[in-house]
Coordinates of C-alpha atoms in Angstrom, one line a residue:
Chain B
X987 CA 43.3 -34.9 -54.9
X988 CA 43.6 -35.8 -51.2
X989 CA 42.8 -32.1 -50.3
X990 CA 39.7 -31.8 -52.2
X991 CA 38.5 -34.9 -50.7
X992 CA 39.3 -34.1 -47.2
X993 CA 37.9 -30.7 -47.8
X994 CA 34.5 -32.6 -48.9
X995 CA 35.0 -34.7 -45.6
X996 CA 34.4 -31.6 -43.3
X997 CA 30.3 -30.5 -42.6
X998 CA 29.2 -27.5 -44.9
X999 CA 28.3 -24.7 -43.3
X1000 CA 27.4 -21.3 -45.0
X1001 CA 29.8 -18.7 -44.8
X1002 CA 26.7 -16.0 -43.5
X1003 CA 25.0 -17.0 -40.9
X1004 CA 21.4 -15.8 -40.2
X1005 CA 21.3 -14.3 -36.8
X1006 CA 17.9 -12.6 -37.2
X1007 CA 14.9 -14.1 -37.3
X1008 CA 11.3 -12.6 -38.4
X1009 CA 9.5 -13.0 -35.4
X1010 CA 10.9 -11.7 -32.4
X1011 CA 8.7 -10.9 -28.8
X1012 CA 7.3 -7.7 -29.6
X1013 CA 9.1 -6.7 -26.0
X1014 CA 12.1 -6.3 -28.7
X1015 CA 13.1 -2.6 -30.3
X1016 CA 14.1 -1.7 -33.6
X1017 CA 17.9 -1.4 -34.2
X1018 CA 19.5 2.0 -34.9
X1019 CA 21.8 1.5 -38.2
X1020 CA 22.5 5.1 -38.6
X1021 CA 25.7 6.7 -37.3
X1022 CA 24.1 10.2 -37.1
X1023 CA 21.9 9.5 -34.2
X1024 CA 25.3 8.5 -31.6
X1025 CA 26.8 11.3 -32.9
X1026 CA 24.3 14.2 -31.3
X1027 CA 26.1 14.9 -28.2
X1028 CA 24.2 15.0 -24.8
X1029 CA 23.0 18.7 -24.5
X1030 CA 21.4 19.0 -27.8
X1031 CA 19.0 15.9 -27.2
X1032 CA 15.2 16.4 -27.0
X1033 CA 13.7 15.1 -23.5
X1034 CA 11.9 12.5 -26.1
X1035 CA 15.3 11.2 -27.5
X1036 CA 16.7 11.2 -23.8
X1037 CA 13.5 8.7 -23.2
X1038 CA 14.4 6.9 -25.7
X1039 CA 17.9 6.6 -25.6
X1040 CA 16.6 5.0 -21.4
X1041 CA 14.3 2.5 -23.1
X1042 CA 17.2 1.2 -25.0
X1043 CA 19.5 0.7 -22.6
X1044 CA 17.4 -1.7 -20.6
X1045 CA 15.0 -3.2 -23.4
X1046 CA 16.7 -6.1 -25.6
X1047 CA 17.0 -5.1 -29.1
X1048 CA 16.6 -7.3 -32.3
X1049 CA 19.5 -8.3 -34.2
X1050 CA 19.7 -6.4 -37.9
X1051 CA 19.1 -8.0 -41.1
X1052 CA 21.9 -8.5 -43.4
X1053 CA 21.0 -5.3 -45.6
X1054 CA 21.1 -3.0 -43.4
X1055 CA 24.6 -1.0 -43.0
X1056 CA 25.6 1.9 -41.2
X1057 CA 27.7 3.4 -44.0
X1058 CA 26.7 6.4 -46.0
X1059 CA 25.7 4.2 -49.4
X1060 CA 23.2 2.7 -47.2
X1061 CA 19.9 3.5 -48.8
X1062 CA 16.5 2.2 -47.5
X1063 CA 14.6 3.2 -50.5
X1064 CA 17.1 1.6 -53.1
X1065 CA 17.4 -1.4 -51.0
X1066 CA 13.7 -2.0 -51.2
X1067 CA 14.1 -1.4 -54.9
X1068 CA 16.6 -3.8 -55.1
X1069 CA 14.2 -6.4 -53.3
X1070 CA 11.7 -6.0 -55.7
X1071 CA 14.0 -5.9 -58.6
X1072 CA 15.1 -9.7 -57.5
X1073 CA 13.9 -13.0 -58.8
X1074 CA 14.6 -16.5 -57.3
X1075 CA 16.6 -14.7 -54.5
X1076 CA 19.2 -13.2 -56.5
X1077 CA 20.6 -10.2 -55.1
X1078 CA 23.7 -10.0 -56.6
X1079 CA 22.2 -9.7 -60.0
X1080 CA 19.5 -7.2 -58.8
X1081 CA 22.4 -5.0 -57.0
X1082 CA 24.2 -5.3 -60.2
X1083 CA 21.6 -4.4 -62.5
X1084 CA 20.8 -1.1 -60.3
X1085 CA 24.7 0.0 -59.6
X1086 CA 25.0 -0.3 -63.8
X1087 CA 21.7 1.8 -64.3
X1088 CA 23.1 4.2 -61.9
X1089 CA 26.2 4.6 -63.9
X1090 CA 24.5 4.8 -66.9
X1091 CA 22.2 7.4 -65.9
X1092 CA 25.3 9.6 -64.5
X1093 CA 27.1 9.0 -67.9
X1094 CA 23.8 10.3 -69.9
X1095 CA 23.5 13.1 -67.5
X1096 CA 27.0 14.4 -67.6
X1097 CA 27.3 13.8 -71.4
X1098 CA 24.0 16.3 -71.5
X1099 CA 25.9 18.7 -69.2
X1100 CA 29.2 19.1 -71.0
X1101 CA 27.3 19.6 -74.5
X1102 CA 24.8 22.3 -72.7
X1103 CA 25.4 26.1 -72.6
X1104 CA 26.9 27.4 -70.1
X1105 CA 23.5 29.0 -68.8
X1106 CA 21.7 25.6 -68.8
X1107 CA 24.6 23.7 -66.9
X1108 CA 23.7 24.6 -63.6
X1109 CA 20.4 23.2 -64.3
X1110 CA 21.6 19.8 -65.1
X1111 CA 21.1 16.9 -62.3
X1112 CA 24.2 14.7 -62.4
X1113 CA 23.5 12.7 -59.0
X1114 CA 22.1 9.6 -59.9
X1115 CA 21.0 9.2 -56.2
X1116 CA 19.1 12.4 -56.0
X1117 CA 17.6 11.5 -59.8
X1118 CA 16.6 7.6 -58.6
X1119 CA 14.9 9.2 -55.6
X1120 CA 13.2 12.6 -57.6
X1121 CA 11.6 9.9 -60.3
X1122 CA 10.0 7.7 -57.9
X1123 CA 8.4 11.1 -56.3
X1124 CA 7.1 11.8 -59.4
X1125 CA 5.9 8.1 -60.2
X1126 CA 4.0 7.8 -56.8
X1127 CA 0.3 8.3 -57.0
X1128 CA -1.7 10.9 -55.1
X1129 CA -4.9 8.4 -54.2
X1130 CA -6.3 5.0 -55.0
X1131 CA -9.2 3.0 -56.2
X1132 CA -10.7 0.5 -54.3
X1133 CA -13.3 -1.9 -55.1
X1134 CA -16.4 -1.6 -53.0
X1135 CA -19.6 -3.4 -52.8
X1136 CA -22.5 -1.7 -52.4
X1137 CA -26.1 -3.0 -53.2
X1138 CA -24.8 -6.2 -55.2
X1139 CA -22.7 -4.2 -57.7
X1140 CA -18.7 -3.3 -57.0
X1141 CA -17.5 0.9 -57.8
X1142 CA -14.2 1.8 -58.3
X1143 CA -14.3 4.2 -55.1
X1144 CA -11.3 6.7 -54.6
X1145 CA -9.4 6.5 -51.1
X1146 CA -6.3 7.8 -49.9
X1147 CA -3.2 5.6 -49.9
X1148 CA -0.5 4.9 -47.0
X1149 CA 3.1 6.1 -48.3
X1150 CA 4.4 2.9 -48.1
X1151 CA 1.6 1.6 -50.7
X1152 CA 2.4 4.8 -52.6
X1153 CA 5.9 4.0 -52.8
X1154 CA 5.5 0.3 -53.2
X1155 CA 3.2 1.2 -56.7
X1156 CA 5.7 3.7 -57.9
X1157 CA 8.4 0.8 -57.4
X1158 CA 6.2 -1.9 -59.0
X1159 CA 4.7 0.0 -61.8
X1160 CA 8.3 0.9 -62.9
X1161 CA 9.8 -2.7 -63.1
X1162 CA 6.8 -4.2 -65.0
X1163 CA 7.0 -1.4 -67.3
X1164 CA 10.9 -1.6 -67.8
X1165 CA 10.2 -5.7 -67.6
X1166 CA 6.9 -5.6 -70.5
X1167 CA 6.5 -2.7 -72.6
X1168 CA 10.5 -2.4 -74.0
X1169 CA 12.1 -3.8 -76.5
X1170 CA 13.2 -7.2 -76.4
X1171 CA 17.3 -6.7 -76.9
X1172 CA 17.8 -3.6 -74.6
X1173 CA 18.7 -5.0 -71.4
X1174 CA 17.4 -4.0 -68.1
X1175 CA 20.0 -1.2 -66.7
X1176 CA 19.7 0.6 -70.2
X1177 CA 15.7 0.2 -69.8
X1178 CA 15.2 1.1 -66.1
X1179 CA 17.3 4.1 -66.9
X1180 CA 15.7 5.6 -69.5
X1181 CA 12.2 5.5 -68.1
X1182 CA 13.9 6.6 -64.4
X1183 CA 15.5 9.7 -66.2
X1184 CA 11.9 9.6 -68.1
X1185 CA 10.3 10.0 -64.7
X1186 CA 12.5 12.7 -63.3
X1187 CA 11.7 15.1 -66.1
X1188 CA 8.0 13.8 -65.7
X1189 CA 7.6 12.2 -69.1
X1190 CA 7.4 8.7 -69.8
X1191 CA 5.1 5.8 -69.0
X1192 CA 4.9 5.1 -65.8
X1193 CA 3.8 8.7 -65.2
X1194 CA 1.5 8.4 -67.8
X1195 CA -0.1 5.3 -65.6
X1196 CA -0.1 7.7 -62.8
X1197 CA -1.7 10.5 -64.6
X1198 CA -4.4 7.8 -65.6
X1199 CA -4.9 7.0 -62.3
X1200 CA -5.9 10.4 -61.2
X1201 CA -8.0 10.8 -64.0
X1202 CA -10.1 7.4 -63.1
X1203 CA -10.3 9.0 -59.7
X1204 CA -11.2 11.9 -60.6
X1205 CA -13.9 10.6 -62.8
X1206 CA -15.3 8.1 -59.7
X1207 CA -15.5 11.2 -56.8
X1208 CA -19.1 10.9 -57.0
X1209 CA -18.7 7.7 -55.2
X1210 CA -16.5 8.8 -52.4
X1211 CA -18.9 8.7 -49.8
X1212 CA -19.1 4.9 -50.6
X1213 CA -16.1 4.9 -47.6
X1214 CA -16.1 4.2 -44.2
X1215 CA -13.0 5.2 -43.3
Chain M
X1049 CA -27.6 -17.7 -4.7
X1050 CA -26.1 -18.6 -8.1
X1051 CA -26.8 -22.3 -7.4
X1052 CA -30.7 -21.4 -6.8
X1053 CA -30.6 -19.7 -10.2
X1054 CA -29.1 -22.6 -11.8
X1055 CA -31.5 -25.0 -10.5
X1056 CA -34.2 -22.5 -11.4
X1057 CA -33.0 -22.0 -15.1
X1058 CA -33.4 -26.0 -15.7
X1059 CA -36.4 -26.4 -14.1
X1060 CA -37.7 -23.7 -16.9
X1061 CA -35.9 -25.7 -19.7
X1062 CA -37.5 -29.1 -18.4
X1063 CA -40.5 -27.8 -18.6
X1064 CA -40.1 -26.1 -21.9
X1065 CA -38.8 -29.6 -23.1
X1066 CA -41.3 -32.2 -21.7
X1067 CA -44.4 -33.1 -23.2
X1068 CA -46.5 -33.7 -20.5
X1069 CA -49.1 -30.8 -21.0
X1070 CA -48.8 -29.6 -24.3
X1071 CA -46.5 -29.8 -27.1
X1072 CA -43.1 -29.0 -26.4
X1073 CA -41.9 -25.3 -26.8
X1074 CA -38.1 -26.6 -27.5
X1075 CA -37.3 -29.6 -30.0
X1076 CA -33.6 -28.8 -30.1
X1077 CA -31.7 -30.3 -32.8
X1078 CA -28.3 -29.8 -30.9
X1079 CA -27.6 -30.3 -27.0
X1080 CA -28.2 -27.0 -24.9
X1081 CA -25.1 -25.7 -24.5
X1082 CA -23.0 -22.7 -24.5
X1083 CA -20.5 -21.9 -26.9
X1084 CA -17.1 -21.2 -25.3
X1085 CA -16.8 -18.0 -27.2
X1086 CA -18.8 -14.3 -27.3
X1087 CA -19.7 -13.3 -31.1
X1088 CA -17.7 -10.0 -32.1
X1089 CA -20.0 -6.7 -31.9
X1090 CA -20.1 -5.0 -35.4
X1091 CA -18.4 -1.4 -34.8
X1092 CA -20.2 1.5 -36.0
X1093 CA -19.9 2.3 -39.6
X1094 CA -18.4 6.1 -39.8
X1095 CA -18.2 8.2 -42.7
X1096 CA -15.8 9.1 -45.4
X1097 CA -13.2 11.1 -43.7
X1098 CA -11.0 13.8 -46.0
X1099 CA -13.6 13.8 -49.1
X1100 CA -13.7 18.1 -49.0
X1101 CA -10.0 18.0 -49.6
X1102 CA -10.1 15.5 -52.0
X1103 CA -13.0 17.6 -53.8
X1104 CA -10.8 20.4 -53.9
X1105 CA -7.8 18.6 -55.1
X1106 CA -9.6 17.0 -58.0
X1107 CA -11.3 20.5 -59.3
X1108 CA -7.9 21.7 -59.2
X1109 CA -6.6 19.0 -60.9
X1110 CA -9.4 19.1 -63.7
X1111 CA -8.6 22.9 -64.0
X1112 CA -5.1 22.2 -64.5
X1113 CA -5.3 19.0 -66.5
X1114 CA -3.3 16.9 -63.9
X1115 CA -0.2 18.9 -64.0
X1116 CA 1.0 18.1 -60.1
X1117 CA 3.4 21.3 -59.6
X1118 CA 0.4 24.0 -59.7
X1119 CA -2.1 21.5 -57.6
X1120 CA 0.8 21.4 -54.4
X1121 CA -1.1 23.6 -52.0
X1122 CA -4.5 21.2 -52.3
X1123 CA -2.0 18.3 -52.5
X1124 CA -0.2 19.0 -49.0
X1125 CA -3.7 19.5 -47.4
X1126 CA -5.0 16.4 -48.5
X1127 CA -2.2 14.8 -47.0
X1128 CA -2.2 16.5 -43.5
X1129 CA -5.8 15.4 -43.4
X1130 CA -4.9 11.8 -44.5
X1131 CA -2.4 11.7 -41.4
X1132 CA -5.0 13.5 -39.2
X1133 CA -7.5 10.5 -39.6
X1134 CA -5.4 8.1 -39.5
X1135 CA -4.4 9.5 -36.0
X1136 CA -7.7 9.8 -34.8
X1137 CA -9.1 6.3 -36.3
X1138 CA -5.8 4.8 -34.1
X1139 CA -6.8 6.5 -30.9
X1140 CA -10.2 5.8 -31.3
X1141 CA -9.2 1.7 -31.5
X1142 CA -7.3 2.3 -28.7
X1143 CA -9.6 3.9 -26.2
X1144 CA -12.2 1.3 -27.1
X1145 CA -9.4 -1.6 -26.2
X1146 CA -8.3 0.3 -22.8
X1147 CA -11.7 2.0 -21.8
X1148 CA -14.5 -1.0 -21.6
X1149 CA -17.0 1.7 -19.3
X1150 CA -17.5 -1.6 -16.8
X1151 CA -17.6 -4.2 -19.4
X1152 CA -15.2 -6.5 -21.3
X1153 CA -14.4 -6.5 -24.8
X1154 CA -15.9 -9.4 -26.9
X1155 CA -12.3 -10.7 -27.6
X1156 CA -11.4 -10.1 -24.0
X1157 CA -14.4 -12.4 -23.2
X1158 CA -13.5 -15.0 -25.5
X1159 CA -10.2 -14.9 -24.2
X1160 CA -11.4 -15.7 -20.5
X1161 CA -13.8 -18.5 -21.3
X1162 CA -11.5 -20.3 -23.4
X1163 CA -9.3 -20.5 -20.3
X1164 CA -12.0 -22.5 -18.3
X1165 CA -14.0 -24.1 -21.4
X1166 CA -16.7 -26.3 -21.0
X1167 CA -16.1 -30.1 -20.1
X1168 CA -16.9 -32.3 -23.2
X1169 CA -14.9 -35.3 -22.2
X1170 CA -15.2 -37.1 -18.1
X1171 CA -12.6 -36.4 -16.5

């Protein structure tokens, strides 16, 4: 009893401290989390990476977030999943649910390879990291619609999209699908990896949203020229 | 030289204010005086950029009814255009902040007369 109590006596602090703040003087660079780049010895660097490699060495450079690692599971594209993926700040849930849907789309996959042929097996995707990354390709929409006033009345106009908005709709339309259209026992590993696995062999909902997407744009070209940019 | 200007500049406003002649030209609502800011010019309004490829793209599309795998070729120009623009609208922003041709920027402007704003309060 007198150890708990001293051990309330002390002042909390957290165990992870935040080093990095968002807003730094733009005077600051980017970090480098991968270990490929200091492994390039001297001769075989472009003049442009030798310029760069200067800047750094006299410029101050921001601190990196706590996401970011240097190891080989270190996955920007996942990790902005996994962001998405979180409610109320949860990440260890979010990281959960997407390291379970991983290993349940490798089981699926390498139950379908060990009951295939022996023709079809080399055909069979059993990476689940390679699968993850081949459905979002095929979930991310070509072009956009915007809403554009002209003459009092708004058109659906087509534009081009930036990659991150491309990716960022290909993220978001799969959670809300996996999130709304399911049913309501399955839970959300077993979901998001059937419509990822879905995606990759370009069936499935979400595609189906992109597909309709195209179609809408396809059917508003006429007012194309209602951009300025 | 600018002092003589000055002095000229009110006389012409006195003038323009009193109603010794005729009726007044001015009956200003608000004191005359100038804003310690320069109003932003509205840039040029260009045109679609990229809408032949996306013409293309969408005929091949229709043709193929939306499959993506046999639309790639249109697909890939499109983007290179997309990136093209995008280039070009960047460099364009930036030679109008560097190059002024002999005259500031609006925001520039602003910038300077808010650093030696006009006295409202005696100091």
């Amino acid at each position: 009893m007198a150890a708990s109590l001293t051990g309330l006596l002390k002042p909390w602090t957290p165990r992870v401290l935040l080093v990095r703040w968002s807003r730094y003087n733009p005077y600051y660079l980017e970090p480098e989390p991968r270990k490929e780049v200091y492994h390039i010895p001297e001769t075989e660097l472009t003049p442009e990476q030798k310029e760069e490699r200067e800047l750094k060495s006299v410029r101050p450079i921001k601190a990196a977030t706590n996401s970011v690692t240097s190891s080989v599971f270190n996955d920007p594209v996942l990790s902005k999943f996994v962001n998405m993926m979180m409610k109320d700040g949860d990440k260890i849930i979010a990281k959960g649910i997407i390291t379970q849907t991983l290993e349940n789309m490798k089981r699926k996959q390498v139950e379908k390879y060990h009951k295939a042929p022996e023709g079809k097996k080399a055909e069979i995707e059993c990476n689940p990291y390679a699968i993850f990354h081949q459905a979002l390709e095929n979930c991310k929409p070509v072009i956009g619609l915007a809403s554009i006033q002209k003459g009092g009345k708004f058109y659906q106009v087509p534009i081009p999209l930036t990659d991150n908005r491309r990716r960022f709709l290909a993220m978001k339309w799969m959670i809300t699908e996996c999130r709304d259209n399911k049913h309501r026992r399955t839970l959300m590993y077993e979901k998001l990896s059937q419509e990822l696995l879905a995606a990759f062999s370009k069936e499935g909902n979400v595609v189906k949203r992109k597909h309709e997407l195209h179609k809408m744009a396809e059917s508003n070209r006429a007012y194309a020229h209602y951009r300025w940019w | 030289m600018a002092m003589q200007g000055g002095t000229a500049l009110q006389e012409k406003v006195s003038r323009m204010l009193s109603r010794k002649h005729k009726k007044p030209v001015l009956k200003p609502n608000k004191p005359l005086v100038l804003k310690d800011e320069v109003a932003n010019r509205k840039i040029k309004k260009g045109e679609a950029t990229c809408v032949t490829e996306m013409s293309m793209m969408m005929a091949c599309w229709k043709q193929n009814n939306f499959v993506d795998t046999l639309c790639s070729n249109e697909m890939q120009s499109f983007y290179t255009c997309v990136e093209k623009a995008q280039i070009a609208v960047k460099n364009k922003s930036e030679q109008h902040t560097i190059g002024q041709s002999g005259r500031l920027q609006p925001k520039q402007a602003t910038i300077l007369l808010k650093r030696y704003p006009n006295l409202h309060v005696e100091i």
